[in-house]
Coordinates of C-alpha atoms (C1' of nucleotides) in Angstrom, one line a residue:
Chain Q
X1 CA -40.5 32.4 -99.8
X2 CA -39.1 29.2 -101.6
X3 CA -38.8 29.4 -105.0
X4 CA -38.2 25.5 -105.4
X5 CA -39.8 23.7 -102.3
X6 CA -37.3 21.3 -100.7
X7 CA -40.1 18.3 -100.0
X8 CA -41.6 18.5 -103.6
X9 CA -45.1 17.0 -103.1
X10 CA -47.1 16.4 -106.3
X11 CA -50.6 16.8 -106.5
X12 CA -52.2 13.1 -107.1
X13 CA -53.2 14.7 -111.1
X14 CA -49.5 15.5 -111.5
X15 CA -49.0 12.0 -110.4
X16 CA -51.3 10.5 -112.7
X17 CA -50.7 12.5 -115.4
X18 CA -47.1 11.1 -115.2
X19 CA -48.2 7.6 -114.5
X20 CA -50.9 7.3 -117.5
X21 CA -48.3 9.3 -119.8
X22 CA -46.0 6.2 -119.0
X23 CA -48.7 3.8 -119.3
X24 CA -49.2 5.1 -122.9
X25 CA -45.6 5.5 -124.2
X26 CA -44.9 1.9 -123.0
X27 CA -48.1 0.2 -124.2
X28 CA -50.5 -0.6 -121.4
X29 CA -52.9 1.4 -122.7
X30 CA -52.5 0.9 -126.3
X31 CA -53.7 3.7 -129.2
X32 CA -57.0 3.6 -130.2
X33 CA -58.4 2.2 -126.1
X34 CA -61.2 3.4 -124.7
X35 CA -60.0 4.9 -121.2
X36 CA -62.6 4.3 -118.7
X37 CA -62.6 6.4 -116.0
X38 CA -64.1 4.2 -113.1
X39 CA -61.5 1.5 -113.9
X40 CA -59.2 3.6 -114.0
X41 CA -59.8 5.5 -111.0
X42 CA -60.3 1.5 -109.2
X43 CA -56.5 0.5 -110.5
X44 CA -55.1 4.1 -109.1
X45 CA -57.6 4.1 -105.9
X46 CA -58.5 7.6 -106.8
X47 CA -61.5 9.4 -107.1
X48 CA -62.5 10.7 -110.8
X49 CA -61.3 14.8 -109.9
X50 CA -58.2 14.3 -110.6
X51 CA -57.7 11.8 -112.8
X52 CA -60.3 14.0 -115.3
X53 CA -57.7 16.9 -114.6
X54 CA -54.8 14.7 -115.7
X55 CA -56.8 13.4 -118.2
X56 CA -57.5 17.1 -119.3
X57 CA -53.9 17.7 -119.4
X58 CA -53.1 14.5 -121.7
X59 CA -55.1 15.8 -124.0
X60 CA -53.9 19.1 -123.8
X61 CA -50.5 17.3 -124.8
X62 CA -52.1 15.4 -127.7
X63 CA -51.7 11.5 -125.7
X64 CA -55.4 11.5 -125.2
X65 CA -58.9 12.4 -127.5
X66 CA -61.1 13.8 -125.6
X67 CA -64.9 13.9 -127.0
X68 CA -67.5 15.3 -125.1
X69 CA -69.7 13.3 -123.2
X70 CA -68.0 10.2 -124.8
X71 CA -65.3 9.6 -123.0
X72 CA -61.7 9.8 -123.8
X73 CA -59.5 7.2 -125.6
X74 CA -56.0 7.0 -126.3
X75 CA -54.8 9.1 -129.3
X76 CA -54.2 7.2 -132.6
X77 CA -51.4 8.9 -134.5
X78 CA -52.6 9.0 -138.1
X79 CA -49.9 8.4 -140.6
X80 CA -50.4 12.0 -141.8
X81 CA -49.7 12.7 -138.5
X82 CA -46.5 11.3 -138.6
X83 CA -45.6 13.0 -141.9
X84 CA -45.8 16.2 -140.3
X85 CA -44.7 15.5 -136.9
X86 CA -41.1 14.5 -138.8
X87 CA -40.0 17.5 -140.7
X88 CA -40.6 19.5 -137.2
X89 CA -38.4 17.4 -135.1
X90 CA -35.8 17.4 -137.6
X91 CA -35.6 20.7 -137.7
X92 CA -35.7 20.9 -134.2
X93 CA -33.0 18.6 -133.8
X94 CA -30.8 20.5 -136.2
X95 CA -30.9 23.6 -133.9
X96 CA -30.6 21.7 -131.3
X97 CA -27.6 20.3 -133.2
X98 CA -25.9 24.1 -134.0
X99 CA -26.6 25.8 -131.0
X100 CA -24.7 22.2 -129.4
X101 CA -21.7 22.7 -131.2
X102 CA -21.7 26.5 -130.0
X103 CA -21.4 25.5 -127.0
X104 CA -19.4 22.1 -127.1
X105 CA -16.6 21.5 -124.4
X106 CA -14.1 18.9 -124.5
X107 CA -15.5 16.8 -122.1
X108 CA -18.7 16.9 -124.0
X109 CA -17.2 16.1 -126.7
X110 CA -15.9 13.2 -124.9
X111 CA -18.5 12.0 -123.5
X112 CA -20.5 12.4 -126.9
X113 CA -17.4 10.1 -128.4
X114 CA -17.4 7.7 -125.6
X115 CA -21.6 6.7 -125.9
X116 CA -20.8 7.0 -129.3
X117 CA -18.7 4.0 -129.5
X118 CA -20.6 2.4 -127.4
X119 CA -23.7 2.5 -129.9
X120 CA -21.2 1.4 -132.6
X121 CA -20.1 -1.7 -130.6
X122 CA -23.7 -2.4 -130.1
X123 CA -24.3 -2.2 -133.8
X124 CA -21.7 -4.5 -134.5
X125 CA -22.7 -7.2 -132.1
X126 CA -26.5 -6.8 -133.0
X127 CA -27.5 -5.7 -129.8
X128 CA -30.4 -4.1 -131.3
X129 CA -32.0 -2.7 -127.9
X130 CA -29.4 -1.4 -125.9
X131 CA -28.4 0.1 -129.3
X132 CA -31.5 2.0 -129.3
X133 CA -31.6 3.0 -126.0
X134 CA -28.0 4.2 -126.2
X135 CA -29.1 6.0 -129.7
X136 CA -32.0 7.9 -127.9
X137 CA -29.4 9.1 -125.2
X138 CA -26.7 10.5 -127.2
X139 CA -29.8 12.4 -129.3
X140 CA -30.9 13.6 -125.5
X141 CA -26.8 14.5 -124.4
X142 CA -27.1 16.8 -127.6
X143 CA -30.0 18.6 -126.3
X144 CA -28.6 18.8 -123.0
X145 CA -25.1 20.2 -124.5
X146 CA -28.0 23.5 -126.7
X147 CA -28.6 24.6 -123.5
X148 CA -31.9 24.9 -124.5
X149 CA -34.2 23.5 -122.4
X150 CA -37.3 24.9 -124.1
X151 CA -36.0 23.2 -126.9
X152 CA -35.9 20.0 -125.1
X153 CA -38.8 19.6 -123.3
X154 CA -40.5 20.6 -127.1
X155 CA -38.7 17.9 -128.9
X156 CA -40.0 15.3 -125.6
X157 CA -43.3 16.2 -126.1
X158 CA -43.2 15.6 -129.9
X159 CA -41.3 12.6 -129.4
X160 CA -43.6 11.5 -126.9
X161 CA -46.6 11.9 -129.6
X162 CA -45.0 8.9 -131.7
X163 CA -44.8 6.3 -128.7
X164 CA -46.5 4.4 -131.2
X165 CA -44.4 3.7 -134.4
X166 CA -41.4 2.8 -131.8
X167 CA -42.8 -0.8 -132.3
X168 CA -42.8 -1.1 -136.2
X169 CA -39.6 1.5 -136.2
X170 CA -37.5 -2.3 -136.9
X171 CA -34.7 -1.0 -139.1
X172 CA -33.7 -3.3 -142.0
X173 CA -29.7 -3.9 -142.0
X174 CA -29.2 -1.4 -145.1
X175 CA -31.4 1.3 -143.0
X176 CA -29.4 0.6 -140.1
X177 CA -25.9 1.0 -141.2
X178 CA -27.1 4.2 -142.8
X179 CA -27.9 5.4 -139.6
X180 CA -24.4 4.9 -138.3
X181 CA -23.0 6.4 -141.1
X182 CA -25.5 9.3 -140.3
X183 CA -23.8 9.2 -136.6
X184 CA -20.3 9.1 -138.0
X185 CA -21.0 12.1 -140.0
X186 CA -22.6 13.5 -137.0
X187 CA -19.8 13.0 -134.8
X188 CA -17.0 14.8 -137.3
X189 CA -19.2 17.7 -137.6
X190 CA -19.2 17.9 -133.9
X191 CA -15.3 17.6 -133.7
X192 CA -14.5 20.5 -136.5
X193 CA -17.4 21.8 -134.3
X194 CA -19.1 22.7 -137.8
X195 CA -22.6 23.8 -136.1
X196 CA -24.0 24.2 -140.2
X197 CA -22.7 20.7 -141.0
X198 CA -24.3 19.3 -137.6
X199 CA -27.4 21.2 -138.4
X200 CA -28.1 19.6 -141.9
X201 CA -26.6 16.5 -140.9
X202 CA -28.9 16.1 -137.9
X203 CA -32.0 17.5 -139.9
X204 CA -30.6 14.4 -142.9
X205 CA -30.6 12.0 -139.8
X206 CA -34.0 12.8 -138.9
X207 CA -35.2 12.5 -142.6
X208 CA -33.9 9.0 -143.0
X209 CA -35.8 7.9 -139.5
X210 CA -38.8 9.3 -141.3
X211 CA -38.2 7.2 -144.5
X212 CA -38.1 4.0 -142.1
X213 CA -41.2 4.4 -139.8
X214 CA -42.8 5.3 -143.1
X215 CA -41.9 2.0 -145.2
X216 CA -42.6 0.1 -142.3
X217 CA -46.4 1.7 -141.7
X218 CA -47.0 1.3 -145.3
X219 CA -46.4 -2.6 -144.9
X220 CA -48.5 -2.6 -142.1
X221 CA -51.0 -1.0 -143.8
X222 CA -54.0 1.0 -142.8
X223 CA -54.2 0.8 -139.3
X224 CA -57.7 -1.1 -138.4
X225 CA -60.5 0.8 -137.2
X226 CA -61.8 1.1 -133.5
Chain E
X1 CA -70.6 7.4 -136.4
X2 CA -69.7 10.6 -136.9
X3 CA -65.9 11.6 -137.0
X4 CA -66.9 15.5 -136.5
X5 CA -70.4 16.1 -134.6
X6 CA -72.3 18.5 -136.3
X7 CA -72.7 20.6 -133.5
X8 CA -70.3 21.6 -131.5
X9 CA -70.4 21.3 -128.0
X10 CA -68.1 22.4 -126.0
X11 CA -67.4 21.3 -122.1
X12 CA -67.1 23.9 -119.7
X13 CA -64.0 23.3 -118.9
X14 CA -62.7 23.6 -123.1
X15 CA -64.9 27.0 -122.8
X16 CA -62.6 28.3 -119.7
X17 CA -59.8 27.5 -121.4
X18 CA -60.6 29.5 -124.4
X19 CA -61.9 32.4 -122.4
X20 CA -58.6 32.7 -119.6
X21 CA -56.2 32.2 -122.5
X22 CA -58.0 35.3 -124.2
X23 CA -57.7 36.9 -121.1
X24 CA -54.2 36.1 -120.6
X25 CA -53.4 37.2 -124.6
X26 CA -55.2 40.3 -124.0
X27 CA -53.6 41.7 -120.3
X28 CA -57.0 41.5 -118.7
X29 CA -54.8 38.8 -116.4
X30 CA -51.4 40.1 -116.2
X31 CA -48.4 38.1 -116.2
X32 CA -47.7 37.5 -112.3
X33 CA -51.2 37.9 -111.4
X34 CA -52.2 35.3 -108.9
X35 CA -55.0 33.7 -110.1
X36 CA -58.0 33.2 -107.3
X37 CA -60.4 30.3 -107.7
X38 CA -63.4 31.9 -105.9
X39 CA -63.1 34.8 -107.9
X40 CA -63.1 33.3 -111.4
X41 CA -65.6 31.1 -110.1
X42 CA -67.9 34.0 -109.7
X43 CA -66.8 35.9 -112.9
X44 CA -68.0 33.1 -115.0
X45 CA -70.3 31.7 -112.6
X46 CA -69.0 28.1 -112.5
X47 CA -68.0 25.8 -110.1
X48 CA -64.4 25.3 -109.3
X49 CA -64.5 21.9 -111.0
X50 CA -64.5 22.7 -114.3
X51 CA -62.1 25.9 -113.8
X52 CA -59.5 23.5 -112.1
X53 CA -59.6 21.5 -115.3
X54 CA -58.9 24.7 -117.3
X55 CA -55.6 25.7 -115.2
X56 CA -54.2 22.3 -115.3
X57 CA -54.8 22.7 -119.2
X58 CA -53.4 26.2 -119.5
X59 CA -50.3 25.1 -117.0
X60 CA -49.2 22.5 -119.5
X61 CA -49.8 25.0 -122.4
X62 CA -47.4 27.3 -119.8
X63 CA -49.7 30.3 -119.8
X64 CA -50.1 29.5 -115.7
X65 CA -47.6 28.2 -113.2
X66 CA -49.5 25.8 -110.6
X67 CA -47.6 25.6 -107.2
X68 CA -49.6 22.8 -105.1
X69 CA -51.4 24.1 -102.3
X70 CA -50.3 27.7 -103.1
X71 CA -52.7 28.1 -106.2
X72 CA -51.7 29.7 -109.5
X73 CA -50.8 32.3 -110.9
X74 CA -50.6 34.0 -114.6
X75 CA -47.2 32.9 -115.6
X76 CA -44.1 35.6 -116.0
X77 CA -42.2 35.1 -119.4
X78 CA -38.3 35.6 -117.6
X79 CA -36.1 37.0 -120.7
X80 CA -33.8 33.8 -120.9
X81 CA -37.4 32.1 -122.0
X82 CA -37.7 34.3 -124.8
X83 CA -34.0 33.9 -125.5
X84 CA -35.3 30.4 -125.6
X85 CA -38.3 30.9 -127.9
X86 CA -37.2 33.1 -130.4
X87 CA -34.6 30.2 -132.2
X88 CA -37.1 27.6 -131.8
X89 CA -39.6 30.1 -133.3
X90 CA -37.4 30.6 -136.4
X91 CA -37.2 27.4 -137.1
X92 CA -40.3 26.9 -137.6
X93 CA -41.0 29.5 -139.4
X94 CA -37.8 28.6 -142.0
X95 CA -39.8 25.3 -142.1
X96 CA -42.4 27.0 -142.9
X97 CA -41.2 28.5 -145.6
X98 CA -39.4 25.9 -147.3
X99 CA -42.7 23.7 -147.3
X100 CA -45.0 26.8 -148.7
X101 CA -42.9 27.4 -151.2
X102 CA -43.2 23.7 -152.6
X103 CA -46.8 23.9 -152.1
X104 CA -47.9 27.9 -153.3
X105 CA -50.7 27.9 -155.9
X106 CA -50.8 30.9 -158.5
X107 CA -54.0 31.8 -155.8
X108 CA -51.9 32.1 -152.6
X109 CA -49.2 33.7 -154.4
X110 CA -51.4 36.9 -155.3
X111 CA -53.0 36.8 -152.0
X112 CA -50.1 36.8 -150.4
X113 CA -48.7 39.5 -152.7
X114 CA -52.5 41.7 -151.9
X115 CA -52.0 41.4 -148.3
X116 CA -47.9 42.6 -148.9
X117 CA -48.7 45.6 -150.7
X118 CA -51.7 46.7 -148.1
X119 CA -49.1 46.0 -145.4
X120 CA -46.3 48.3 -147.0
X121 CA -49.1 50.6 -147.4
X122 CA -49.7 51.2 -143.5
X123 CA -46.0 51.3 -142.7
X124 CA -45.9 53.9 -145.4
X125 CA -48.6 55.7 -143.5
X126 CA -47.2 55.1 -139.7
X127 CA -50.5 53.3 -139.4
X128 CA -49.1 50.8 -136.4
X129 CA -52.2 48.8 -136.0
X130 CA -53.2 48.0 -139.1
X131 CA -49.4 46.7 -139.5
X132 CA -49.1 44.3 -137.0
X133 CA -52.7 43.0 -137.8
X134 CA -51.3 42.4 -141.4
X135 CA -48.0 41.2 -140.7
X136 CA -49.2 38.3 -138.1
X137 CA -52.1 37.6 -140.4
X138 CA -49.4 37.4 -143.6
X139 CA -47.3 34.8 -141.6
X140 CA -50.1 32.7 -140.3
X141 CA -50.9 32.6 -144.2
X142 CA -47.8 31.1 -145.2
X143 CA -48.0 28.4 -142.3
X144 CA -51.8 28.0 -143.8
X145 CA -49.6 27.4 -147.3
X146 CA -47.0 25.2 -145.6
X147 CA -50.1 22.7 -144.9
X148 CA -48.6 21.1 -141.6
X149 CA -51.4 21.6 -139.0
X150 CA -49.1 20.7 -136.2
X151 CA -46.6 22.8 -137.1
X152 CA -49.3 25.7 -137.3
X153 CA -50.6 24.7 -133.7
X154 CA -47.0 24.8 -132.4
X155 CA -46.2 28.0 -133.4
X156 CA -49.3 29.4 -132.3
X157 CA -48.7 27.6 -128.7
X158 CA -45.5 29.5 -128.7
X159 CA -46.6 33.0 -129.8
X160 CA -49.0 32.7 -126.9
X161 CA -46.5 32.5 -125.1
X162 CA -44.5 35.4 -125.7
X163 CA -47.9 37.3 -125.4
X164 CA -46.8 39.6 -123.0
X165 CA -43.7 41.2 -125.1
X166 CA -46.2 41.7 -127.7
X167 CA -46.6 45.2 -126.2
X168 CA -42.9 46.0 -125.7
X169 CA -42.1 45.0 -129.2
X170 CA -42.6 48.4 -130.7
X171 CA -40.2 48.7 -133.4
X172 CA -37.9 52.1 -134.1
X173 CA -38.0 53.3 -137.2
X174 CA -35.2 51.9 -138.4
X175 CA -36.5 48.4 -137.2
X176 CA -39.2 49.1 -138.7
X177 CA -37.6 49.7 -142.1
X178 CA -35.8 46.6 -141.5
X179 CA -38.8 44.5 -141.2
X180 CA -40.2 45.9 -144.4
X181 CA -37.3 44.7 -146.0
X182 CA -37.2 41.2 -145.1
X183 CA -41.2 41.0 -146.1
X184 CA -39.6 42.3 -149.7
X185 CA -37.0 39.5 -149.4
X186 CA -39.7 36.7 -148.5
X187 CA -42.1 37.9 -151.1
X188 CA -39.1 37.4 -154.1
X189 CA -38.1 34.5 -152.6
X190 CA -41.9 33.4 -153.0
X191 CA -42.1 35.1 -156.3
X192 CA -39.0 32.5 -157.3
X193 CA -40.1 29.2 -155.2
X194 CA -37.3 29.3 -153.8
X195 CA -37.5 27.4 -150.6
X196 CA -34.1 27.6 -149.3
X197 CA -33.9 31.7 -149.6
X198 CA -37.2 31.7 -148.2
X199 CA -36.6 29.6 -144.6
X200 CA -33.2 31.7 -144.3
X201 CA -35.1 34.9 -144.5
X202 CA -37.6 34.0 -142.5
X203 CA -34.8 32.8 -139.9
X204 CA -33.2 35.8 -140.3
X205 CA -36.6 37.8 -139.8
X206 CA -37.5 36.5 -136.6
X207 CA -33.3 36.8 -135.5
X208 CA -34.6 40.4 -136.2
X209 CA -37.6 40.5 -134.3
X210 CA -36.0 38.9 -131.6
X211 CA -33.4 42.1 -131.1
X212 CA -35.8 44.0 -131.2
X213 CA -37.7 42.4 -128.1
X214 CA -34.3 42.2 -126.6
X215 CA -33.2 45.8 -126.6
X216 CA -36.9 46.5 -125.6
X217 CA -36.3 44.0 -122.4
X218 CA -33.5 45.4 -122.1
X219 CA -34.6 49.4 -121.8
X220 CA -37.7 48.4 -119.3
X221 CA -35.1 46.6 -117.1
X222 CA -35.7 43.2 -114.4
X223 CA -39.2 43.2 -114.1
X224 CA -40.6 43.9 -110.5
X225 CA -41.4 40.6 -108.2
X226 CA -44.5 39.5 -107.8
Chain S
dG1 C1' -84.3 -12.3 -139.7
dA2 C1' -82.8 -7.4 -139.8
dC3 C1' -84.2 -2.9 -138.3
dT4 C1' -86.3 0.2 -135.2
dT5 C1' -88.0 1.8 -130.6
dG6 C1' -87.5 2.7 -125.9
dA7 C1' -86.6 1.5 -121.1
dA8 C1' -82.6 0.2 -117.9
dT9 C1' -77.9 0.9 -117.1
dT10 C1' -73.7 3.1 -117.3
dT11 C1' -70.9 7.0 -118.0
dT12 C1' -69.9 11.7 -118.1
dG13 C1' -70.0 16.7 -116.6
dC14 C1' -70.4 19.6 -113.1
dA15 C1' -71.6 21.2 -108.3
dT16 C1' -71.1 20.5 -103.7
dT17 C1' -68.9 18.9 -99.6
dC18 C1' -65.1 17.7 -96.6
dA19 C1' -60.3 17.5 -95.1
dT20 C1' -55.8 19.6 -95.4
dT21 C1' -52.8 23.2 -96.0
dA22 C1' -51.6 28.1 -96.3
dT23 C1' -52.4 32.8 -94.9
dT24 C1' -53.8 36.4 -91.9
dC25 C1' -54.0 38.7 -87.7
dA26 C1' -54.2 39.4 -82.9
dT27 C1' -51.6 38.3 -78.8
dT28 C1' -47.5 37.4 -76.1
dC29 C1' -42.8 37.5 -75.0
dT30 C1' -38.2 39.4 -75.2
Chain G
dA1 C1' -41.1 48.3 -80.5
dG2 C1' -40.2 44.1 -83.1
dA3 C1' -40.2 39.1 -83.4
dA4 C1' -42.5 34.9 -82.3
dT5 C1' -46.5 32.1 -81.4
dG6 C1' -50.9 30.4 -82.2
dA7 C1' -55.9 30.9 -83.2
dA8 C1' -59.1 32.3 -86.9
dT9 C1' -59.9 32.6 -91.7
dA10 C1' -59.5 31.4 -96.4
dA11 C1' -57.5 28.8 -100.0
dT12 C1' -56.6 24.5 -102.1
dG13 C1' -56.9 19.2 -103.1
dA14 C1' -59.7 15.6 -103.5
dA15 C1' -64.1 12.8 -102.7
dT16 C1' -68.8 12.5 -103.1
dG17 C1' -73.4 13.4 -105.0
dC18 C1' -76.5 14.5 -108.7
dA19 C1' -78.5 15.6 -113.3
dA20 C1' -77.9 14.9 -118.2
dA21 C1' -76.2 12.5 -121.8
dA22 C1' -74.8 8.2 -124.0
dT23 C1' -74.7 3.2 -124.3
dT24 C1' -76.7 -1.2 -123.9
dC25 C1' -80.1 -4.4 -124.5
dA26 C1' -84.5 -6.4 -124.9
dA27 C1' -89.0 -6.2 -127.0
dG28 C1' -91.7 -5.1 -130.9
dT29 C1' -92.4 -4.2 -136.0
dC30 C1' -91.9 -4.9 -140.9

DNA sequence: GACTTGAATTTTGCATTCATTATTCATTCT
DNA sequence: AGAATGAATAATGAATGCAAAATTCAAGTC
């Protein structure tokens, strides 16, 4: 009569499903790969069942193509992809960004001013990773703060989708200190606790990001076939 | 070489997925329903491989909660997930908006105006059915407009979910009215391009819809357990 | 030498089988 | 009688087996 089990056990396809989802975002299995099932199933020491189901379920979450009778490869986000993956998270992140306000408390707001400073520091000093990683938590700690967690787990799985422009994402020192100022602006909204500053603030934020993977796929150029 | 075989052929597994999520859409499953393997299997006279496949796909859509080793069942929309839904839902839909007004031909613009008038004629004639038909198939035209695939396929994936208020949502009168009134909004707003009056309407007309699945929750009460 | 043709191999899709876990139901004990 | 225990039954999770499709590769043709 549990409603949450107290030993959670994971099937082994909820396992691998998490596993290959990691292998993707982090590049061991790059965009564009041919998975093979039998290797696959020989690195895991798993038989094909459920490695097909979580396979199924990539797919199902746009990480993998799936092609009948030919196998499955890793998705390749297409630069229109991109374009229209972009708008929808900002605007996603602007509600996320109102409803946070709504429901702001003062150690939130701490918190928020606290990681804050931190990303500035790191901005400051160069640090460009810990910057980044610090960046892509204080975006999280707003989600968290909606309350929404519909919201949030949406927004992951979009996020997710772009794993692949997080490489060629470099920001050039103008496009950087824009998006501090972008944070700055962020940040007062959240103080006057303006939730329809935050909103188009957040969706601006977004907007920019777009502008920078996008300059930087156009210098890479068409990505090469596979 | 081909990008999009010719013909079509579909996996059994893609095929179950199609047919339970019709199912699910349609109440022949009912939310809460546990789902038995044997039985499907026999239904569609399949094995249990392919139809394992198909729940793991329709749990990460969340049309079916999978508990491991206690099978699945169809999954209950709680009212805090709707609460959850509905501002995501108009957000996309104000997105939506915005981008099909940039994009609407003279073309769309009288369909869209055709497909207005036919709809005002029903409600002027009670004629529920017809309505609805019209109204979801005059929103799915603007996303059609807005030319963002994804953002299309996201909204559907969330409408599917919501399937089961779908038949609580019947509207007073006055609701009704109300509804009619924001589609005479929209349809100026379209009339004028004017993207911004557009994506607050169509914010504000899914805040609408979402009282009115709200006091409708609210009149049938918790739902029973399963 | 490049292009086809077709057999050998590999891979994929699905069914079946086996082990493990949950559920049901009869029995026992308090 | 009602709760507790355990055997019987059914389900789920995962591995294996098998047929169909795709891929590879070598031989033959122009």
């Amino acid at each position: 009569m549990n409603e949450h089990p107290l030993i959670a056990r994971r099937s082994l396809a909820a396992e691998l499903v998490g596993r290959l989802r990691d292998m993707i975002i982090e590049g061991t299995l790059k965009a564009g790969d041919k998975i093979s099932e039998p290797d696959l199933c020989d690195l895991f020491g798993v038989s094909r069942t459920p490695l097909r189901e979580a396979l199924k379920v990539l797919a199902a979450e746009g990480l993998v193509d799936l092609t009948p009778n030919r196998g499955s490869r890793v998705a390749r986000i297409a630069p229109e992809a991109v374009e229209e993956l972009f708008p929808i998270m900002g605007m996603l992140e602007a509600l996320a960004g109102e409803l946070a306000c709504a429901r702001l408390t003062a150690i939130d707001l701490a918190r928020l001013e606290a990681m804050h400073a931190a990303m500035v520091g790191h901005w400051q000093r160069g640090e460009w990773v810990p910057y980044s990683a610090l960046n892509r938590r204080i975006h999280e700690e707003i989600f968290r703060i909606a309350g929404n967690a519909t919201l949030a787990s949406l927004y992951q799985n979009l996020m997710v989708r772009i794993h692949a422009v997080r490489f060629v994402a470099r920001k050039t020192p103008g496009r950087w200190a824009e998006a501090i100022e972008d944070h700055e602006r962020m940040m007062a909204a959240l103080r006057a606790r303006d939730g329809a500053a935050l909103s188009g603030l957040m969706r601006e934020h977004l907007r920019h990001k777009a502008d920078v993977v996008h300059e930087a796929l156009r210098q890479l150029g068409a990505p090469e076939q596979g």
